[in-house]
PDB file of C-alpha atoms in Angstrom:
ATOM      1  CA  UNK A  26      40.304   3.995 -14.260  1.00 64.00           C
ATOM      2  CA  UNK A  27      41.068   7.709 -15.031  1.00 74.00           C
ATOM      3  CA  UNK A  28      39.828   7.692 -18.800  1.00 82.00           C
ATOM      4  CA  UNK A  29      36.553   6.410 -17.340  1.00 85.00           C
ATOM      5  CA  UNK A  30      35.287   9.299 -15.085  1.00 89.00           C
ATOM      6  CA  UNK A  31      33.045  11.686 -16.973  1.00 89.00           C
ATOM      7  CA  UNK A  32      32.249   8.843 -19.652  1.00 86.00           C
ATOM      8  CA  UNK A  33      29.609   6.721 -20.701  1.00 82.00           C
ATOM      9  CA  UNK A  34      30.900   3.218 -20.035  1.00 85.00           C
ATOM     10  CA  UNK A  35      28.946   0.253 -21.585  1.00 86.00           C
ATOM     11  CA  UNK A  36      27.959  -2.328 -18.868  1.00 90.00           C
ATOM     12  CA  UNK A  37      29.471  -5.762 -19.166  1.00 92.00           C
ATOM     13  CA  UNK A  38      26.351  -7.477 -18.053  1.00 95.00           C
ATOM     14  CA  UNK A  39      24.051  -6.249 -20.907  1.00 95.00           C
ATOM     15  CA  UNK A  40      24.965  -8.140 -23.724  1.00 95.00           C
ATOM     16  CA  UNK A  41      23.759 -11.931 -22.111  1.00 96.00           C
ATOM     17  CA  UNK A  42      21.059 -10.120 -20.680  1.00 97.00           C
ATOM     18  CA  UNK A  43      20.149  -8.969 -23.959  1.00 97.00           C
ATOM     19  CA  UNK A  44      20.149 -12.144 -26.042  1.00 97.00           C
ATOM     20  CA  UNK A  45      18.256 -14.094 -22.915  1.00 97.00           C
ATOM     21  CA  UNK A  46      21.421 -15.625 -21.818  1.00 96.00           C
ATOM     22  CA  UNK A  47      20.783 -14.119 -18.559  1.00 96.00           C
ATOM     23  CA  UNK A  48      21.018 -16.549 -15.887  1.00 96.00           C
ATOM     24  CA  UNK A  49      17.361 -15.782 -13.015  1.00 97.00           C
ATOM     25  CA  UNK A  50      16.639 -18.457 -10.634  1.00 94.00           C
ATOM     26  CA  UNK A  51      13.719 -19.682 -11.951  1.00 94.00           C
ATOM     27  CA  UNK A  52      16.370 -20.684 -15.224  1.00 96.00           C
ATOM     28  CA  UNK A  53      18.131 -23.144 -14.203  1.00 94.00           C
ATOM     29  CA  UNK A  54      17.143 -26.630 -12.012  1.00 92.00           C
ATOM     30  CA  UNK A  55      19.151 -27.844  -8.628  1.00 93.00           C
ATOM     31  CA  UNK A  56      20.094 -31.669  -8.189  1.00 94.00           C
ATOM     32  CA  UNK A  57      17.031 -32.939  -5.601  1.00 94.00           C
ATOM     33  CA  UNK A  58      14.874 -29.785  -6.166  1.00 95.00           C
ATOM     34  CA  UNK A  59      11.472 -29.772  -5.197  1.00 97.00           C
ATOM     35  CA  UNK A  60       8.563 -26.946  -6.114  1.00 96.00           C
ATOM     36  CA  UNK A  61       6.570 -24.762  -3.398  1.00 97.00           C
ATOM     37  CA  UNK A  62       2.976 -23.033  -4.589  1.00 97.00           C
ATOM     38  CA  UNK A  63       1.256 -21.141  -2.169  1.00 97.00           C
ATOM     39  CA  UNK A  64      -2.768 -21.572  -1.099  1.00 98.00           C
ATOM     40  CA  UNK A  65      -3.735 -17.650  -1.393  1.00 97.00           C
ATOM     41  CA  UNK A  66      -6.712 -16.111   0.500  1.00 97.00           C
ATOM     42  CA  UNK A  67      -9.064 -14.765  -2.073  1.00 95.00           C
ATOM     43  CA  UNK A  68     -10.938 -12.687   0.964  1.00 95.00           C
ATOM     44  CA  UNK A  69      -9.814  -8.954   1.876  1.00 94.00           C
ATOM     45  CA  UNK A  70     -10.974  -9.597   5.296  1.00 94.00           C
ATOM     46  CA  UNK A  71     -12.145 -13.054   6.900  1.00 96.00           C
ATOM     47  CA  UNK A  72     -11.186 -15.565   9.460  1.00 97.00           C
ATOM     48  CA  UNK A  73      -9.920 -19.317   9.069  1.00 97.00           C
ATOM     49  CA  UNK A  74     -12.762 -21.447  10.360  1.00 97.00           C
ATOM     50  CA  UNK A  75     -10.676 -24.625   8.851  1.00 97.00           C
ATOM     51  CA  UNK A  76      -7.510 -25.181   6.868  1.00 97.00           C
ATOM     52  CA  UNK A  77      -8.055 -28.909   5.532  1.00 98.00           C
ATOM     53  CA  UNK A  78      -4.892 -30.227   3.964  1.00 98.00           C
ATOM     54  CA  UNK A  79      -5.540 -33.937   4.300  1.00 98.00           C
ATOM     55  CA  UNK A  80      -6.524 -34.583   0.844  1.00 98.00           C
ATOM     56  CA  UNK A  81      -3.916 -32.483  -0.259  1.00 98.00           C
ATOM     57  CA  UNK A  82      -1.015 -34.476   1.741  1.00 98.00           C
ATOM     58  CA  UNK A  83      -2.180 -37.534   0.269  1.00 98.00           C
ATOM     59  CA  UNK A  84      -1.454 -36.598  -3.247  1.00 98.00           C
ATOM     60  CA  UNK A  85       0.741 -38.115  -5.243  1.00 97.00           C
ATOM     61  CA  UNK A  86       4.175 -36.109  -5.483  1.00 98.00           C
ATOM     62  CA  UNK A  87       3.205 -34.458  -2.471  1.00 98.00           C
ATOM     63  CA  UNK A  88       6.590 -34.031  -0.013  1.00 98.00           C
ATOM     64  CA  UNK A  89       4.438 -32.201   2.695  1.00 98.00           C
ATOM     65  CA  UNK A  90       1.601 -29.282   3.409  1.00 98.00           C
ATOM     66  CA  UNK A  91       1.800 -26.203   6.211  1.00 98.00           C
ATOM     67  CA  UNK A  92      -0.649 -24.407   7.377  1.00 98.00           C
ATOM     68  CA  UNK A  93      -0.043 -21.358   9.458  1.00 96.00           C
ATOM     69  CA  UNK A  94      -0.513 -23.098  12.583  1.00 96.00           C
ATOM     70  CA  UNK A  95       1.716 -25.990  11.792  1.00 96.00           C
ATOM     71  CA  UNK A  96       4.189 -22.569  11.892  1.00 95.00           C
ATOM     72  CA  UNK A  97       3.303 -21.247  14.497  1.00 93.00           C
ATOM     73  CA  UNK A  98       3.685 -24.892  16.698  1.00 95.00           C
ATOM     74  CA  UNK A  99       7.094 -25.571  15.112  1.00 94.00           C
ATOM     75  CA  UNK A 100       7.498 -22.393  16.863  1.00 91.00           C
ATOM     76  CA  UNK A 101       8.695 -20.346  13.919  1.00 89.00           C
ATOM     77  CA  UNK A 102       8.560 -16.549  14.198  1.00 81.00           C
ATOM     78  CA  UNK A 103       7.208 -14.555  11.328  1.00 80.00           C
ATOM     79  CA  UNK A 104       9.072 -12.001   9.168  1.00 79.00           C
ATOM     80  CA  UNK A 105      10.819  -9.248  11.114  1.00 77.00           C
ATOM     81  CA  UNK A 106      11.397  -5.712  10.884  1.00 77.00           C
ATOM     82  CA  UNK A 107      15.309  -5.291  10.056  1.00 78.00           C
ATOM     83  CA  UNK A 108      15.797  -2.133  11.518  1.00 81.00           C
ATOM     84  CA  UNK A 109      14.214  -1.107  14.429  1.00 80.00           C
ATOM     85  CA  UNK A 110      13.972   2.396  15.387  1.00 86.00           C
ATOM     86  CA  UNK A 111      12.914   3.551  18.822  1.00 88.00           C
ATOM     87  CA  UNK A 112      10.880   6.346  20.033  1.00 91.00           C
ATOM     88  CA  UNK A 113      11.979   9.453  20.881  1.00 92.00           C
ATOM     89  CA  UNK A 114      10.895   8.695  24.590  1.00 93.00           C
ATOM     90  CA  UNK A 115      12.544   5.273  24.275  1.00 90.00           C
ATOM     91  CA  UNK A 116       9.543   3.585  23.924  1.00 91.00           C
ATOM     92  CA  UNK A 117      10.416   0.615  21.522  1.00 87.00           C
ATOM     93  CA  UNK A 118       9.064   0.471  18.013  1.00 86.00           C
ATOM     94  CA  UNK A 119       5.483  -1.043  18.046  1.00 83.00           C
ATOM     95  CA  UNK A 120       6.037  -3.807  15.830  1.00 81.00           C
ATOM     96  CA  UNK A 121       2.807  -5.959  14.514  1.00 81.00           C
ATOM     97  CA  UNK A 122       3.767  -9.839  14.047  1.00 80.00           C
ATOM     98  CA  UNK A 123       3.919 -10.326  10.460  1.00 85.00           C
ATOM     99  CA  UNK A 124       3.283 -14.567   9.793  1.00 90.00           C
ATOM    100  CA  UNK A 125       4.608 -16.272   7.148  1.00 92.00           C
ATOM    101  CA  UNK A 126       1.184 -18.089   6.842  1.00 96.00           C
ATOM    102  CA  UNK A 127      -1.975 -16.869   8.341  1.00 96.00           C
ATOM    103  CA  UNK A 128      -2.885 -18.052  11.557  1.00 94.00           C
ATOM    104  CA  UNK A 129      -6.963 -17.817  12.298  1.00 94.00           C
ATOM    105  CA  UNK A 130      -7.314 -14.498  10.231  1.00 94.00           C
ATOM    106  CA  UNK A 131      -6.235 -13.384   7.154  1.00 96.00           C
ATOM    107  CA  UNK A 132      -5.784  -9.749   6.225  1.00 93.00           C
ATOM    108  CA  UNK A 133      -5.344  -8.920   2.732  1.00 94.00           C
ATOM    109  CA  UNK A 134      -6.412 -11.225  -1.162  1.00 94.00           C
ATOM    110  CA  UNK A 135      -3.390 -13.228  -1.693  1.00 95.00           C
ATOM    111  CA  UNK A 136      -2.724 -13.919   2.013  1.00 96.00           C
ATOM    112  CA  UNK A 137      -0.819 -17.081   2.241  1.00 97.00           C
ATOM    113  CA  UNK A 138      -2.719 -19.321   4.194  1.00 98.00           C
ATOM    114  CA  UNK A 139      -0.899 -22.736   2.902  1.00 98.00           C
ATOM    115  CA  UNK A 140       2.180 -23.931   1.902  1.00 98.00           C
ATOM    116  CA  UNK A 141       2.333 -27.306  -0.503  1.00 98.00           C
ATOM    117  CA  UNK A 142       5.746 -28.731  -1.466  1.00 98.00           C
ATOM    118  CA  UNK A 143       6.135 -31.255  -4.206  1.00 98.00           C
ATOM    119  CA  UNK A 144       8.245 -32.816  -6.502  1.00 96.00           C
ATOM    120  CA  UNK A 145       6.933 -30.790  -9.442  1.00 91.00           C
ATOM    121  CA  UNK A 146       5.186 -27.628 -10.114  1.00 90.00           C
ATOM    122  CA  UNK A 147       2.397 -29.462 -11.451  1.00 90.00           C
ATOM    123  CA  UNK A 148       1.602 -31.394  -8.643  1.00 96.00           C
ATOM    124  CA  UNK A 149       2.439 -28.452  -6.125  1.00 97.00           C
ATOM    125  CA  UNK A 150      -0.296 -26.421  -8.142  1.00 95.00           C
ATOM    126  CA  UNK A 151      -2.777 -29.373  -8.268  1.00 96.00           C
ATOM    127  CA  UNK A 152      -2.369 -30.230  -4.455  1.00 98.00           C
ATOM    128  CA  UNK A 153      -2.538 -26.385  -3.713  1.00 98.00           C
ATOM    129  CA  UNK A 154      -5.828 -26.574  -5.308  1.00 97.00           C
ATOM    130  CA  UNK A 155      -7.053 -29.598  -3.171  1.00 98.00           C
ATOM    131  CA  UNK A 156      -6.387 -27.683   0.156  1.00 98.00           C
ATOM    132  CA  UNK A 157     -10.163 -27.134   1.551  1.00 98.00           C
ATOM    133  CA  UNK A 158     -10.100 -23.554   3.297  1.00 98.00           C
ATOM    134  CA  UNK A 159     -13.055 -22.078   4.949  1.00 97.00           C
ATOM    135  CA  UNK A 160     -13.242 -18.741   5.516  1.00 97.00           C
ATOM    136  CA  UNK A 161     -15.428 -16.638   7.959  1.00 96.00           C
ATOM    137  CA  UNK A 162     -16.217 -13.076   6.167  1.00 90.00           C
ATOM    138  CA  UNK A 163     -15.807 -10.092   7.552  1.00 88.00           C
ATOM    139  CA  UNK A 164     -16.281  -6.306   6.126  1.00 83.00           C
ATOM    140  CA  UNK A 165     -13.374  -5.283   4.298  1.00 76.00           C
ATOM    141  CA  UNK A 166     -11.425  -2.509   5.958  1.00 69.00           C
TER     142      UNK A 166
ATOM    143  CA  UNK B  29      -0.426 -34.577 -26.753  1.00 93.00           C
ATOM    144  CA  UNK B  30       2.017 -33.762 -29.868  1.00 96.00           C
ATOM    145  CA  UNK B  31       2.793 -30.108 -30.214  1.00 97.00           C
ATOM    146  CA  UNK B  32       5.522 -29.289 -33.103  1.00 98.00           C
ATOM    147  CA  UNK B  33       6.006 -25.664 -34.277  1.00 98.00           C
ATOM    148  CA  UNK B  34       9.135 -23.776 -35.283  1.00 98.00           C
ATOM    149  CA  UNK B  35      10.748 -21.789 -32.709  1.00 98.00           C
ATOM    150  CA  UNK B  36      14.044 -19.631 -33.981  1.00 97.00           C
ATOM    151  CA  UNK B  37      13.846 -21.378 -37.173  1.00 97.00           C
ATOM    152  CA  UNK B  38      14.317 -24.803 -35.782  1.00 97.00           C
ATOM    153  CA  UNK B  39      11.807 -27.302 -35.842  1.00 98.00           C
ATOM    154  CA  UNK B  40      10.876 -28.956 -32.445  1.00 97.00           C
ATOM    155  CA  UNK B  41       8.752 -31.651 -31.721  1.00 97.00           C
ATOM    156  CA  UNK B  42       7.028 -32.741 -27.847  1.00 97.00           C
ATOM    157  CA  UNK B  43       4.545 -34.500 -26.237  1.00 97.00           C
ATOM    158  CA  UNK B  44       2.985 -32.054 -23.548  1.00 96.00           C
ATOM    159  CA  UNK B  45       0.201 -31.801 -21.304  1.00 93.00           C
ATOM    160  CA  UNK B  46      -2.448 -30.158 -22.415  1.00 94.00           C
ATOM    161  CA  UNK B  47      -2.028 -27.791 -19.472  1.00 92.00           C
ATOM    162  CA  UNK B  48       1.261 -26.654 -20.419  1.00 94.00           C
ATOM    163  CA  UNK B  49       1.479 -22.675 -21.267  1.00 96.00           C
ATOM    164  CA  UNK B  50       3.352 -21.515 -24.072  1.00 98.00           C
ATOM    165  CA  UNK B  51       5.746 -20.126 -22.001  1.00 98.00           C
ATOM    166  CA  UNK B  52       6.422 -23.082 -19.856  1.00 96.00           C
ATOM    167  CA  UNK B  53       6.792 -25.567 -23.477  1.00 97.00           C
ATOM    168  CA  UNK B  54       9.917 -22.686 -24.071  1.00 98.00           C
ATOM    169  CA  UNK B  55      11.246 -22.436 -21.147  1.00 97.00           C
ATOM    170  CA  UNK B  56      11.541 -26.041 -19.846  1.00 94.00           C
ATOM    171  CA  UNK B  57      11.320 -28.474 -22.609  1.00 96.00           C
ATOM    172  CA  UNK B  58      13.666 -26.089 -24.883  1.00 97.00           C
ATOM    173  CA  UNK B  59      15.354 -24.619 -22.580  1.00 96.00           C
ATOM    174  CA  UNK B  60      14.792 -21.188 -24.049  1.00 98.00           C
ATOM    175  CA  UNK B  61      14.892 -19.367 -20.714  1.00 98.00           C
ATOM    176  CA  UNK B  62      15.330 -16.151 -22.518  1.00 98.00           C
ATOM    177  CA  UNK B  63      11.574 -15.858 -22.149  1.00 98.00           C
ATOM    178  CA  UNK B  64      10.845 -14.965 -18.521  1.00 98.00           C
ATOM    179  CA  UNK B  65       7.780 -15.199 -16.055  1.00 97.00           C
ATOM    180  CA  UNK B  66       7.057 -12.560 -14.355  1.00 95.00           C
ATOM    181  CA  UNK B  67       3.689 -12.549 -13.489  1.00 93.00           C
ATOM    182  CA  UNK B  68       1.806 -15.252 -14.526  1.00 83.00           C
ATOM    183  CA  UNK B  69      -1.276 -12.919 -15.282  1.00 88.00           C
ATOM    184  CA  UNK B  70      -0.717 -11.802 -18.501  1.00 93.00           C
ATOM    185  CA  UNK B  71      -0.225  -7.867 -16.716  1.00 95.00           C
ATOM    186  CA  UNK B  72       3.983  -7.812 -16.935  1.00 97.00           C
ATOM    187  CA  UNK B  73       4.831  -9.018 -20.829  1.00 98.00           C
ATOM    188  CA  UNK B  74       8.521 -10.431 -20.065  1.00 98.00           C
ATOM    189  CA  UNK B  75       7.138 -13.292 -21.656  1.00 98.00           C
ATOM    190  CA  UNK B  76       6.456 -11.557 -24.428  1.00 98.00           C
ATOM    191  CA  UNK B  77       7.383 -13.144 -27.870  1.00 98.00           C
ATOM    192  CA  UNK B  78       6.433 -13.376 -31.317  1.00 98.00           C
ATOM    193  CA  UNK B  79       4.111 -16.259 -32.866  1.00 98.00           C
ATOM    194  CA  UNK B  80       3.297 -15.951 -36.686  1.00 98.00           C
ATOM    195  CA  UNK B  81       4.579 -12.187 -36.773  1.00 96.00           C
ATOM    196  CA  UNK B  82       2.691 -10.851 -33.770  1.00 97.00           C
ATOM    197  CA  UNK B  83       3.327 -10.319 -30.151  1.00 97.00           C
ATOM    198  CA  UNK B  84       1.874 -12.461 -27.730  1.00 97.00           C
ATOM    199  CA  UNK B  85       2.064 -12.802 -23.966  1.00 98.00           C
ATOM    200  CA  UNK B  86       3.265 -16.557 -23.410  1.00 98.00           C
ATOM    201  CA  UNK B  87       1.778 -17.126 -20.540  1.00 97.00           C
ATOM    202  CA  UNK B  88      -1.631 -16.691 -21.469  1.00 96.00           C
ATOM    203  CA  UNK B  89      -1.049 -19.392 -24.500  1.00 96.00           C
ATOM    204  CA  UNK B  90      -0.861 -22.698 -24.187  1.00 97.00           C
ATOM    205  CA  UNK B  91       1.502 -24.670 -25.785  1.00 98.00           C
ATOM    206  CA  UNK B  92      -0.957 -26.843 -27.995  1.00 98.00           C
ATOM    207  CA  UNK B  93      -2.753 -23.963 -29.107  1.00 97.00           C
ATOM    208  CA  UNK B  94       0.503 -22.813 -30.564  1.00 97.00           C
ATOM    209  CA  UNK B  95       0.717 -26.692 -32.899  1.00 97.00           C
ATOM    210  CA  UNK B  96       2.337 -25.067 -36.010  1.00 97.00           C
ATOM    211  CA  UNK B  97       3.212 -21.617 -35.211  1.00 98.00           C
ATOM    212  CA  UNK B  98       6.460 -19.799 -36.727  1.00 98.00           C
ATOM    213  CA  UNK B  99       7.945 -18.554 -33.183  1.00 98.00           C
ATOM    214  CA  UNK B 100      10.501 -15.987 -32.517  1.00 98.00           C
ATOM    215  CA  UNK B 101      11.798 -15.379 -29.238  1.00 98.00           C
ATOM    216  CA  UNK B 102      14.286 -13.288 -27.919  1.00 98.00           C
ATOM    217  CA  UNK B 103      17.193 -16.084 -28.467  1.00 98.00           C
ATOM    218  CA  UNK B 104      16.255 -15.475 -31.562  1.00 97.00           C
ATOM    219  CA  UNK B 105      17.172 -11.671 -32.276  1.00 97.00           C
ATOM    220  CA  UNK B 106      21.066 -11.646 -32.490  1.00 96.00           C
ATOM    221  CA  UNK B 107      22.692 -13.128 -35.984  1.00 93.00           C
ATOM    222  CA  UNK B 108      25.559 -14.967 -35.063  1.00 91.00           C
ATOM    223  CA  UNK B 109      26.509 -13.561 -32.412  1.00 88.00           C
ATOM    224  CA  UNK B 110      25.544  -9.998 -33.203  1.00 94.00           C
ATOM    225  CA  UNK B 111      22.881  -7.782 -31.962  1.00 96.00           C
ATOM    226  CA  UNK B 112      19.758  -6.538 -33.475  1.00 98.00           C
ATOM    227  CA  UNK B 113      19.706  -3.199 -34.016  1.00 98.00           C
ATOM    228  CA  UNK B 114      16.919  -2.834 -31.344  1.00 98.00           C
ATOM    229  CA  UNK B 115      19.431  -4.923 -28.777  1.00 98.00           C
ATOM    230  CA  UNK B 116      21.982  -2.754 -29.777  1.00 97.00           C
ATOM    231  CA  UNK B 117      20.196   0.669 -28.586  1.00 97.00           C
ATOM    232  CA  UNK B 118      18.717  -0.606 -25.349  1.00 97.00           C
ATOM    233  CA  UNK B 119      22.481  -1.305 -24.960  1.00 95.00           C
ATOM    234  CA  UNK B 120      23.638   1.876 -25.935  1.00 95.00           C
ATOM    235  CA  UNK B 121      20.738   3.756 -24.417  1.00 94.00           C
ATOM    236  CA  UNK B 122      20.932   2.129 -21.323  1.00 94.00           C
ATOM    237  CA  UNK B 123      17.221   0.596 -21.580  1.00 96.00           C
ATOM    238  CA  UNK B 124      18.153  -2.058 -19.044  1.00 96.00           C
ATOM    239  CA  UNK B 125      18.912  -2.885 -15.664  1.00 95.00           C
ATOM    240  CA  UNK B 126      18.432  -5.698 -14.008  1.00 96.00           C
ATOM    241  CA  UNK B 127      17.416  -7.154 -17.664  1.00 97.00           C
ATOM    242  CA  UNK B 128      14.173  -9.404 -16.495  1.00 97.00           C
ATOM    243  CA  UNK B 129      11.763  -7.336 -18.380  1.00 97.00           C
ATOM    244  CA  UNK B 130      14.203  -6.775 -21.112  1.00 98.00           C
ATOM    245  CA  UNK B 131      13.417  -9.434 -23.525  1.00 98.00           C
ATOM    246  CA  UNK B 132       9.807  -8.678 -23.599  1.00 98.00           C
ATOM    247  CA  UNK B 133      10.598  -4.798 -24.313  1.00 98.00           C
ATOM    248  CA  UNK B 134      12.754  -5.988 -27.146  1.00 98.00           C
ATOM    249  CA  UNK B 135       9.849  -8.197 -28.664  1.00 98.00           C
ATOM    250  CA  UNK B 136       7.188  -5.449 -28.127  1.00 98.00           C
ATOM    251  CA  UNK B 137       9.894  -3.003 -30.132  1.00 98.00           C
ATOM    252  CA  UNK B 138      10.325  -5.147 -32.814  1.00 98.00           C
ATOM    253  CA  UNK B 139       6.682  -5.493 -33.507  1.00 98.00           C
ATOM    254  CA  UNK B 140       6.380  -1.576 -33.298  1.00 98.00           C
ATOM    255  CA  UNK B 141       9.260  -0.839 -35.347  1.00 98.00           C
ATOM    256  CA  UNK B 142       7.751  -3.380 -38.043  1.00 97.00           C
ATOM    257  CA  UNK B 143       4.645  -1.669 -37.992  1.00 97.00           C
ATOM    258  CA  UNK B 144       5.653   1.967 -37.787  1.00 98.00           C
ATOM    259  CA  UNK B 145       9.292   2.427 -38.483  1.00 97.00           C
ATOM    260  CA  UNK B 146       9.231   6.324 -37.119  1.00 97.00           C
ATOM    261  CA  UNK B 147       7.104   5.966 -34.332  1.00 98.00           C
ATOM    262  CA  UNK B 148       6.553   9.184 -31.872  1.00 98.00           C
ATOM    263  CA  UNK B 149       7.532   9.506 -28.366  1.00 98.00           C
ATOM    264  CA  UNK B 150       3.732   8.632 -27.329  1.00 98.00           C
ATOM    265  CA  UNK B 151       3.498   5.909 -29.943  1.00 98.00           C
ATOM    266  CA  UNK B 152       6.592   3.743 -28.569  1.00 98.00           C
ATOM    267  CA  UNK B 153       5.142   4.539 -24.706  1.00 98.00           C
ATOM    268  CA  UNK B 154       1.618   2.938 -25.885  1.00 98.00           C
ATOM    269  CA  UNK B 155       3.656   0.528 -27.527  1.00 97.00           C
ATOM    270  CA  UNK B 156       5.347  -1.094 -24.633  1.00 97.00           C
ATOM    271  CA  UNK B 157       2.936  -0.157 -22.194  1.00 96.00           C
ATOM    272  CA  UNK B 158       1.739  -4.069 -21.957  1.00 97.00           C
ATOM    273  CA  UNK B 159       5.725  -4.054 -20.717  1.00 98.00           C
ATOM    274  CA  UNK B 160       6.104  -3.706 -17.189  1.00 97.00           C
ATOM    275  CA  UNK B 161       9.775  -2.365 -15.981  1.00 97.00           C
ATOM    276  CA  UNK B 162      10.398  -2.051 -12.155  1.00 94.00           C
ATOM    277  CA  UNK B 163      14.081  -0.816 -12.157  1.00 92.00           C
ATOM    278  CA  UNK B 164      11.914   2.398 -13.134  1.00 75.00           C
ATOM    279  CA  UNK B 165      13.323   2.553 -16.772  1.00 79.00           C
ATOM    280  CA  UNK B 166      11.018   3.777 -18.500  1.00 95.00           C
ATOM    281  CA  UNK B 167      12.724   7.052 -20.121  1.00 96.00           C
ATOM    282  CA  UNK B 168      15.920   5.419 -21.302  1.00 96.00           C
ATOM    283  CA  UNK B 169      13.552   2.066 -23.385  1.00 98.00           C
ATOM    284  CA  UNK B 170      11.968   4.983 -24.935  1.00 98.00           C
ATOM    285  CA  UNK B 171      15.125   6.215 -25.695  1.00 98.00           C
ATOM    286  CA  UNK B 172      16.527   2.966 -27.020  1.00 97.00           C
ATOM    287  CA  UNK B 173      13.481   2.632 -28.766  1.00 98.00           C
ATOM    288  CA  UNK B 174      13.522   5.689 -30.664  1.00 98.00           C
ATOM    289  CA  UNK B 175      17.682   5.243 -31.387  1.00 98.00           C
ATOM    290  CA  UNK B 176      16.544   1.915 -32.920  1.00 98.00           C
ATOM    291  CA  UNK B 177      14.199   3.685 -35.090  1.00 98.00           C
ATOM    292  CA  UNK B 178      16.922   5.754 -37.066  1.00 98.00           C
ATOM    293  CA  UNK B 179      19.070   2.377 -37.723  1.00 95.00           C
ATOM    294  CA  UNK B 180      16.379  -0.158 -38.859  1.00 88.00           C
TER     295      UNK B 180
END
């Protein structure tokens, strides 16, 4: 360990990481695994008038399809804040709900508004693209 | 449909959908995983790799257009074991971190360095700057880049 302090030491890692031997998630396949593609809002601003994933269910390959109310009913809370931090007057830290898929609004393009899982990518990406979503405009903020 | 083309120089035959990108035909029918997806918009280049002599993002090829092509891809760099040249300065240079975006900075170097072995400072950032790097590495690629330069 001494003769190492003050020196450049090569990194053990780089050499499979340099010939593409490195080994990513997306490189290698699990036993049983199945493929998730998101249904992305394409709309800054607008609200869900209807989520339709009946056509995509019934696709073949298709394991199952969430919306952000099926969610919200399986009582599933979204994404939260891992560090809290209080308020000097001990108010507590005003924290927004942050849902994993929209629920009646979405807020930003590529808002995840469904959730297709399937035995393939293909057929995740083909019943994503059967999911009928109407959306209710509103003036970007 | 029947796709062959060379890839590393060994010849490989499939039957693919028509659908299937360039990078996916690598990645999951050879098993070349070297190649990565990053983006799937054609804005990142770690799927960058070389078909018929010339960088191309893989994603935004598919594989049948490719029927034919003489493809190198970052499996293909080493010799036996050993590194390129360019491999060997992002090593020595430090040009990598996490190593995702790595082997499309290597490809995008190699084309560089075989069009202009001496390139300047601004010439190897406009180079790779269809590479996109988020361990914020930037300075040391260049770097590796322009170590590379002296030993090719």
């Amino acid at each position: 360990m001494g003769d190492l302090i003050g020196k450049s030491v090569k990194r053990v890692e780089d050499n499979r990481l340099l010939k593409g031997e490195g080994r990513y998630t997306d490189d290698f396949n699990m036993p049983n695994q199945t493929f998730a593609v998101y249904v992305r809002s394409p709309h800054a601003h607008a609200n869900l008038v209807s989520v339709d994933i009946s056509a995509a269910k019934a696709m073949d390959g298709v394991i199952n399809v969430f919306t952000g109310k099926d969610i919200k009913d399986a009582g599933i809370v979204g994404s939260i804040c891992g560090w809290q931090v209080d308020f000097k007057n001990g108010d507590t830290m005003k924290e927004p709900g942050h849902p994993i898929l929209a629920v009646d609004k979405v807020r930003h393009v590529g808002d995840a508004v469904a959730l297709v899982i399937a035995e393939d990518i293909g057929k995740a990406k083909d019943a994503a693209g059967a999911v009928e979503v109407n959306y209710k405009f509103w003036t970007q903020l | 449909m029947k796709v062959s083309m060379t890839v590393n120089g060994t010849a490989y035959e499939h039957d693919v959908e028509p659908r299937t990108l360039l990078v996916q035909h690598l990645r999951e029918n050879m098993g070349l995983t070297g190649t990565h997806v990053g983006c799937d918009t054609s804005s990142c280049g770690a799927c960058t790799i070389i078909v018929n002599g010339e960088t191309v993002k893989s994603c935004t090829l598919l594989a049948v257009q490719s029927d034919g092509a003489e493809i190198k891809t970052i499996e293909g760099m080493a010799t036996n074991g050993e590194l390129h040249p360019i491999q060997e300065s992002f090593r020595e240079k430090h040009g990598l971190q996490c190593g995702f975006c790595t082997p499309g900075m290597v490809m995008s170097s190699w084309q560089l360095l075989e069009r202009n072995p001496k390139p300047s400072e601004d010439e190897i950032r406009h180079a790779i700057e269809g590479n996109f790097c988020r361990c914020t590495g930037y300075h040391n690629i260049v770097k590796a880049v322009q170590d590379a330069a002296t030993k090719i």
